[in-house]
Short mmCIF file of C-alpha atoms in Angstrom, two decimals:
data_model
loop_
_atom_site.label_atom_id
_atom_site.label_comp_id
_atom_site.label_asym_id
_atom_site.label_seq_id
_atom_site.Cartn_x
_atom_site.Cartn_y
_atom_site.Cartn_z
CA MET A 1 32.17 78.51 114.32
CA ASN A 2 28.93 78.90 112.42
CA ARG A 3 26.90 82.06 112.70
CA SER A 4 23.10 82.07 112.30
CA ARG A 5 22.41 85.23 110.34
CA THR A 6 20.06 85.36 107.38
CA ARG A 7 22.42 87.54 105.38
CA LEU A 8 25.26 85.09 105.90
CA ILE A 9 23.59 82.36 103.82
CA THR A 10 24.35 84.18 100.58
CA ALA A 11 27.86 85.01 101.75
CA LEU A 12 28.68 81.41 102.61
CA SER A 13 27.82 80.14 99.14
CA SER A 14 30.26 82.66 97.75
CA ALA A 15 32.83 81.72 100.39
CA ALA A 16 32.68 78.07 99.32
CA ALA A 17 33.71 78.97 95.82
CA LEU A 18 36.34 81.32 97.19
CA LEU A 19 37.95 78.64 99.33
CA ALA A 20 38.07 76.23 96.43
CA THR A 21 40.17 78.68 94.43
CA ALA A 22 42.20 80.18 97.25
CA GLY A 23 42.98 77.16 99.44
CA CYS A 24 46.70 77.00 98.71
CA GLY A 25 47.15 80.75 99.25
CA ALA A 26 49.99 80.89 96.71
CA ALA A 27 48.35 82.17 93.53
CA ASP A 28 48.06 85.82 92.51
CA MET A 29 44.44 86.51 93.45
CA THR A 30 44.28 90.15 92.40
CA LYS A 31 42.24 89.75 89.21
CA GLN A 32 39.01 88.34 90.61
CA ALA A 33 35.67 90.14 90.73
CA SER A 34 33.63 90.59 93.90
CA PRO A 35 30.62 88.24 94.28
CA PHE A 36 28.61 91.07 95.85
CA ALA A 37 26.91 93.68 93.71
CA ALA A 38 25.29 96.51 95.63
CA PRO A 39 21.79 97.47 94.49
CA ALA A 40 21.49 101.04 93.31
CA GLY A 41 21.50 103.45 96.23
CA VAL A 42 22.41 100.82 98.84
CA LYS A 43 25.65 101.26 100.78
CA THR A 44 27.35 97.94 101.45
CA VAL A 45 30.47 96.69 103.19
CA THR A 46 31.76 93.10 103.26
CA LEU A 47 33.71 91.80 106.26
CA SER A 48 35.86 88.69 106.61
CA VAL A 49 34.92 86.45 109.53
CA GLN A 50 37.57 84.09 110.87
CA SER A 51 36.63 81.08 112.94
CA TRP A 52 37.86 82.04 116.42
CA VAL A 53 35.47 83.78 118.75
CA GLY A 54 37.55 86.94 119.24
CA ALA A 55 37.40 87.62 115.51
CA GLN A 56 33.66 86.98 115.59
CA ALA A 57 33.30 89.52 118.40
CA ASN A 58 35.07 92.21 116.36
CA VAL A 59 32.87 91.61 113.34
CA ALA A 60 29.63 91.39 115.31
CA VAL A 61 30.14 94.80 116.92
CA ALA A 62 31.36 96.41 113.71
CA GLU A 63 28.40 94.97 111.80
CA GLN A 64 25.82 96.30 114.23
CA LEU A 65 27.30 99.80 114.29
CA LEU A 66 27.75 99.95 110.51
CA LYS A 67 24.08 99.03 110.12
CA GLU A 68 22.45 100.98 112.94
CA GLU A 69 24.61 104.10 113.12
CA LEU A 70 25.85 104.50 109.53
CA GLY A 71 23.09 102.88 107.45
CA TYR A 72 25.10 100.19 105.67
CA ARG A 73 24.12 96.74 104.53
CA VAL A 74 26.80 94.37 105.86
CA ASP A 75 27.75 91.09 104.18
CA LEU A 76 29.91 88.50 105.92
CA VAL A 77 32.26 85.93 104.37
CA GLN A 78 33.78 83.13 106.45
CA THR A 79 37.37 82.40 105.48
CA ASP A 80 40.52 80.86 106.96
CA GLU A 81 43.53 83.06 107.67
CA VAL A 82 45.44 82.93 104.36
CA PRO A 83 42.40 82.77 102.05
CA ALA A 84 41.11 85.87 103.83
CA TRP A 85 44.10 87.80 102.45
CA ASP A 86 43.40 86.53 98.95
CA ALA A 87 39.75 87.57 99.28
CA LEU A 88 40.75 91.00 100.52
CA SER A 89 43.08 91.53 97.59
CA GLN A 90 40.35 90.49 95.17
CA GLY A 91 37.79 92.84 96.67
CA ARG A 92 35.61 89.93 97.71
CA VAL A 93 35.87 91.33 101.21
CA ASP A 94 36.58 94.91 102.23
CA ALA A 95 38.27 94.37 105.59
CA ILE A 96 39.98 91.92 107.93
CA LEU A 97 39.55 93.15 111.49
CA GLU A 98 41.99 90.83 113.29
CA ASP A 99 45.21 89.53 111.78
CA TRP A 100 47.89 87.72 113.77
CA GLY A 101 50.74 88.32 111.33
CA HIS A 102 51.23 87.06 107.77
CA PRO A 103 54.49 88.55 106.46
CA ASP A 104 54.40 86.69 103.13
CA GLN A 105 50.93 88.04 102.35
CA GLU A 106 51.90 91.54 103.50
CA LYS A 107 54.88 91.53 101.15
CA LEU A 108 52.84 90.27 98.18
CA TYR A 109 49.67 92.31 98.54
CA ILE A 110 50.78 95.47 100.39
CA ASP A 111 54.33 96.03 99.15
CA GLU A 112 54.21 94.48 95.67
CA LYS A 113 50.61 94.40 94.39
CA LYS A 114 49.42 97.35 96.48
CA THR A 115 45.91 95.87 96.57
CA ILE A 116 45.74 95.91 100.39
CA VAL A 117 46.55 98.68 102.87
CA ARG A 118 47.03 98.71 106.62
CA GLY A 119 43.94 99.65 108.61
CA GLY A 120 45.65 100.31 111.94
CA ASP A 121 45.88 98.68 115.35
CA LEU A 122 42.87 96.76 116.64
CA GLY A 123 43.95 97.70 120.16
CA VAL A 124 44.40 94.10 121.28
CA THR A 125 47.76 92.37 121.74
CA GLY A 126 47.84 88.71 120.78
CA HIS A 127 50.13 85.99 122.02
CA ILE A 128 50.24 82.30 121.14
CA GLY A 129 51.90 79.82 123.48
CA TRP A 130 51.73 76.48 125.23
CA TYR A 131 49.63 76.37 128.38
CA VAL A 132 48.93 73.98 131.23
CA PRO A 133 46.12 74.26 133.81
CA LYS A 134 47.04 76.24 136.92
CA TYR A 135 45.78 73.49 139.23
CA TRP A 136 48.39 71.16 137.73
CA ALA A 137 51.20 73.73 137.58
CA ASP A 138 50.64 74.57 141.26
CA LYS A 139 51.47 70.95 142.13
CA ASN A 140 54.26 70.65 139.55
CA PRO A 141 55.83 74.10 139.13
CA ASP A 142 58.69 72.84 136.97
CA VAL A 143 56.24 71.83 134.21
CA THR A 144 56.17 75.48 133.14
CA ASP A 145 59.69 75.13 131.64
CA TRP A 146 59.83 73.28 128.32
CA LYS A 147 63.05 71.54 129.40
CA ASN A 148 61.02 69.51 131.89
CA LEU A 149 58.14 68.53 129.62
CA ASN A 150 59.47 65.08 128.77
CA LYS A 151 59.31 64.26 132.47
CA TYR A 152 55.53 64.62 132.25
CA ALA A 153 54.90 63.02 128.84
CA ASP A 154 53.48 59.82 130.33
CA GLU A 155 50.87 61.79 132.28
CA LEU A 156 49.73 63.47 129.08
CA LYS A 157 49.27 60.39 126.89
CA THR A 158 45.90 60.01 125.17
CA ALA A 159 44.37 57.53 122.76
CA GLU A 160 45.15 59.97 119.94
CA SER A 161 48.78 60.66 120.82
CA GLY A 162 50.15 57.20 120.03
CA GLY A 163 52.20 56.49 123.16
CA LYS A 164 53.58 60.03 123.38
CA GLY A 165 52.38 62.98 125.39
CA GLN A 166 49.60 64.99 123.75
CA LEU A 167 50.09 68.60 122.74
CA MET A 168 46.56 69.72 121.94
CA ASP A 169 46.11 72.16 119.05
CA GLY A 170 42.89 73.61 117.62
CA SER A 171 42.24 74.04 113.91
CA PRO A 172 44.94 72.97 111.43
CA SER A 173 44.24 76.26 109.62
CA TYR A 174 45.64 78.35 112.50
CA VAL A 175 49.18 79.75 112.57
CA THR A 176 51.20 77.09 114.42
CA ASN A 177 54.84 76.04 114.69
CA ASP A 178 54.06 73.20 117.07
CA VAL A 179 55.05 70.22 114.92
CA ALA A 180 58.42 71.84 114.25
CA LEU A 181 58.86 72.80 117.91
CA VAL A 182 58.18 69.27 119.14
CA LYS A 183 60.73 67.86 116.70
CA ASN A 184 63.40 70.53 117.11
CA LEU A 185 63.20 70.59 120.91
CA ASP A 186 63.34 66.76 120.99
CA LEU A 187 60.10 66.44 122.93
CA ASP A 188 58.33 63.13 123.41
CA TYR A 189 55.02 64.58 122.29
CA LYS A 190 52.60 64.42 119.39
CA VAL A 191 50.55 67.37 118.15
CA VAL A 192 46.88 66.38 118.09
CA PHE A 193 44.45 68.76 116.36
CA ALA A 194 41.02 69.12 117.95
CA GLY A 195 39.68 70.44 114.64
CA SER A 196 38.31 73.81 115.74
CA GLU A 197 38.46 76.34 118.56
CA ALA A 198 35.03 75.21 119.78
CA VAL A 199 36.07 71.55 120.08
CA GLN A 200 39.34 72.52 121.76
CA ILE A 201 37.46 74.63 124.32
CA THR A 202 35.15 71.71 125.07
CA GLN A 203 38.12 69.40 125.59
CA ILE A 204 39.87 71.89 127.90
CA GLN A 205 36.67 72.34 129.91
CA GLN A 206 36.30 68.58 130.27
CA PHE A 207 39.91 68.16 131.41
CA ALA A 208 39.39 70.95 133.93
CA LYS A 209 36.14 69.48 135.22
CA GLU A 210 37.95 66.22 135.94
CA LYS A 211 41.09 68.05 137.20
CA LYS A 212 43.22 66.19 134.66
CA PRO A 213 46.52 67.55 133.33
CA PHE A 214 46.79 68.83 129.76
CA LEU A 215 49.22 70.72 127.54
CA SER A 216 47.62 72.93 124.92
CA TYR A 217 48.42 75.42 122.19
CA TRP A 218 46.39 78.45 123.25
CA TYR A 219 46.35 82.20 122.88
CA GLN A 220 45.54 85.48 124.49
CA PRO A 221 43.21 87.31 124.53
CA GLN A 222 40.74 84.52 125.22
CA TRP A 223 37.76 84.52 127.56
CA LEU A 224 38.36 80.88 128.61
CA PHE A 225 41.15 81.98 130.97
CA ASN A 226 38.37 83.39 133.20
CA GLU A 227 36.84 79.92 133.49
CA VAL A 228 39.94 77.72 133.34
CA PRO A 229 43.03 79.52 134.70
CA MET A 230 46.13 78.44 132.75
CA VAL A 231 49.86 79.05 133.04
CA GLU A 232 52.16 79.48 130.06
CA VAL A 233 55.04 77.06 129.50
CA LYS A 234 58.28 78.93 128.90
CA LEU A 235 59.69 78.04 125.47
CA PRO A 236 63.11 79.15 124.14
CA GLU A 237 63.09 82.93 123.80
CA TYR A 238 61.61 84.38 120.62
CA THR A 239 64.03 86.21 118.32
CA ASP A 240 63.62 87.72 114.88
CA GLU A 241 66.45 85.45 113.68
CA CYS A 242 64.53 82.39 114.82
CA ALA A 243 61.31 83.62 113.20
CA ALA A 244 63.15 84.08 109.89
CA LYS A 245 64.09 80.41 109.73
CA ASP A 246 62.40 77.91 107.44
CA PRO A 247 59.14 76.92 109.21
CA LYS A 248 60.36 73.37 109.72
CA ASP A 249 63.41 74.70 111.61
CA ILE A 250 61.60 76.96 114.10
CA ASP A 251 62.79 76.28 117.65
CA CYS A 252 61.67 79.29 119.70
CA ALA A 253 58.56 80.78 121.29
CA TYR A 254 55.83 82.62 119.44
CA PRO A 255 56.01 86.43 119.28
CA THR A 256 53.75 88.87 121.05
CA THR A 257 51.75 90.54 118.28
CA PRO A 258 49.74 93.78 118.28
CA LEU A 259 46.76 92.60 116.24
CA GLN A 260 46.15 94.53 113.04
CA LYS A 261 43.34 95.49 110.67
CA PHE A 262 43.73 95.45 106.89
CA LEU A 263 41.56 97.01 104.18
CA ASN A 264 41.20 96.46 100.47
CA ALA A 265 43.10 99.36 98.90
CA ASP A 266 40.22 100.53 96.71
CA PHE A 267 37.76 100.32 99.63
CA ALA A 268 40.17 102.28 101.84
CA GLN A 269 40.01 105.18 99.37
CA ARG A 270 36.39 104.99 98.24
CA GLY A 271 34.65 103.33 101.19
CA GLY A 272 33.37 106.56 102.67
CA ASP A 273 32.05 106.41 106.23
CA ALA A 274 32.51 102.64 106.41
CA SER A 275 36.20 102.88 105.64
CA ALA A 276 36.65 105.74 108.11
CA PHE A 277 34.78 103.83 110.81
CA LEU A 278 36.79 100.62 110.40
CA LYS A 279 40.06 102.54 110.55
CA LYS A 280 38.94 104.05 113.89
CA PHE A 281 37.63 100.74 115.30
CA HIS A 282 39.92 100.23 118.32
CA TRP A 283 39.07 98.49 121.57
CA SER A 284 40.65 96.66 124.48
CA GLU A 285 41.22 93.02 125.31
CA LYS A 286 38.64 93.43 128.08
CA ASP A 287 36.04 94.70 125.58
CA GLN A 288 36.70 91.86 123.17
CA ASN A 289 36.59 89.22 125.89
CA GLU A 290 33.29 90.60 127.18
CA VAL A 291 31.66 90.01 123.79
CA SER A 292 33.48 86.70 123.20
CA GLU A 293 32.34 85.25 126.50
CA MET A 294 28.72 86.16 125.80
CA ILE A 295 28.97 84.31 122.47
CA ALA A 296 30.96 81.24 123.50
CA SER A 297 30.00 80.71 127.14
CA GLN A 298 26.61 82.36 127.57
CA LYS A 299 25.49 81.10 124.13
CA LEU A 300 24.16 84.41 122.88
CA THR A 301 24.17 84.94 119.14
CA PRO A 302 26.94 87.26 117.95
CA GLN A 303 24.26 89.84 117.18
CA GLU A 304 22.77 89.65 120.68
CA ALA A 305 26.22 89.87 122.29
CA ALA A 306 27.14 92.87 120.17
CA GLU A 307 23.89 94.64 121.01
CA ARG A 308 24.47 94.19 124.75
CA TRP A 309 28.06 95.45 124.53
CA ILE A 310 27.01 98.46 122.43
CA GLU A 311 24.30 99.35 124.94
CA ARG A 312 26.82 99.23 127.83
CA HIS A 313 29.75 101.04 126.21
CA PRO A 314 28.70 104.10 124.16
CA ASP A 315 31.73 105.91 125.56
CA VAL A 316 33.96 103.51 123.60
CA TRP A 317 32.21 103.08 120.25
CA LYS A 318 31.02 106.66 119.70
CA LYS A 319 34.67 107.60 119.21
CA TRP A 320 34.77 105.34 116.14
CA LEU A 321 32.03 107.18 114.26
CA PRO A 322 33.52 109.14 111.37
CA LYS A 323 32.09 112.52 112.39
CA ASN A 324 33.81 112.43 115.78
#
């Protein structure tokens, strides 16, 4: 999702070049220079912004507090999940505030290159799964078991799903095993990508308005559950052995993941108050959803949403300040 901040214009031009070089996510990206040069005497910090609204909420609140309480200039760079790791290793960004688990990148950049360090728990637990609307599950309770999904494939056909049931996904850049799951569980479905979280939300809202059935890749925490109650479909139980398989052979549910922060290693040591603040940044799912809903549903700018949350919750954020 795009963010209308003056400072972001410069960052996005840099991000375009970054994505061109980092799109495959496989190269060693440790030798690049940062596109941001701080003027003399100006304290700066650069944050990665991923496309989903929860990640935007984290960054919006952190940005406001870094500026207003600690006196930093904050630059933002929009990146997809894997390129964000490359950017962090390069020093093009100083921090990722919400990561859903990238073991290959952790091994390369934390264990081997030592260009990235762990920044601690965000305080929010993430879970990806398949969901159906509660109004449909109430009428068809067996739809919440994957073994019964083929029974409902005809009800879930769309123009895009080619005669099969539609499993709606969001952005192709998100972590997803859905194509493999459909194949390995022998389901009569086709994964159809909406293209972005925003488009997927609009589609879910439209289905709900018309009380139509749908099956969707979705995740928690997410404010949309407040507007469109959904029930998770039980997939085969997650195991570490299943997760270790080749991606094309995955045949189990997604894990439940305590969401993590990561810092550029040099920034973690030399980032002063900004580094200390980001390490202490820790809030709840309820806090994140409050900001996310103001952005996505109430149509406030991220800055406006952050300002409102900060005004309401000094008891939470004052604990993050480095002197406390």
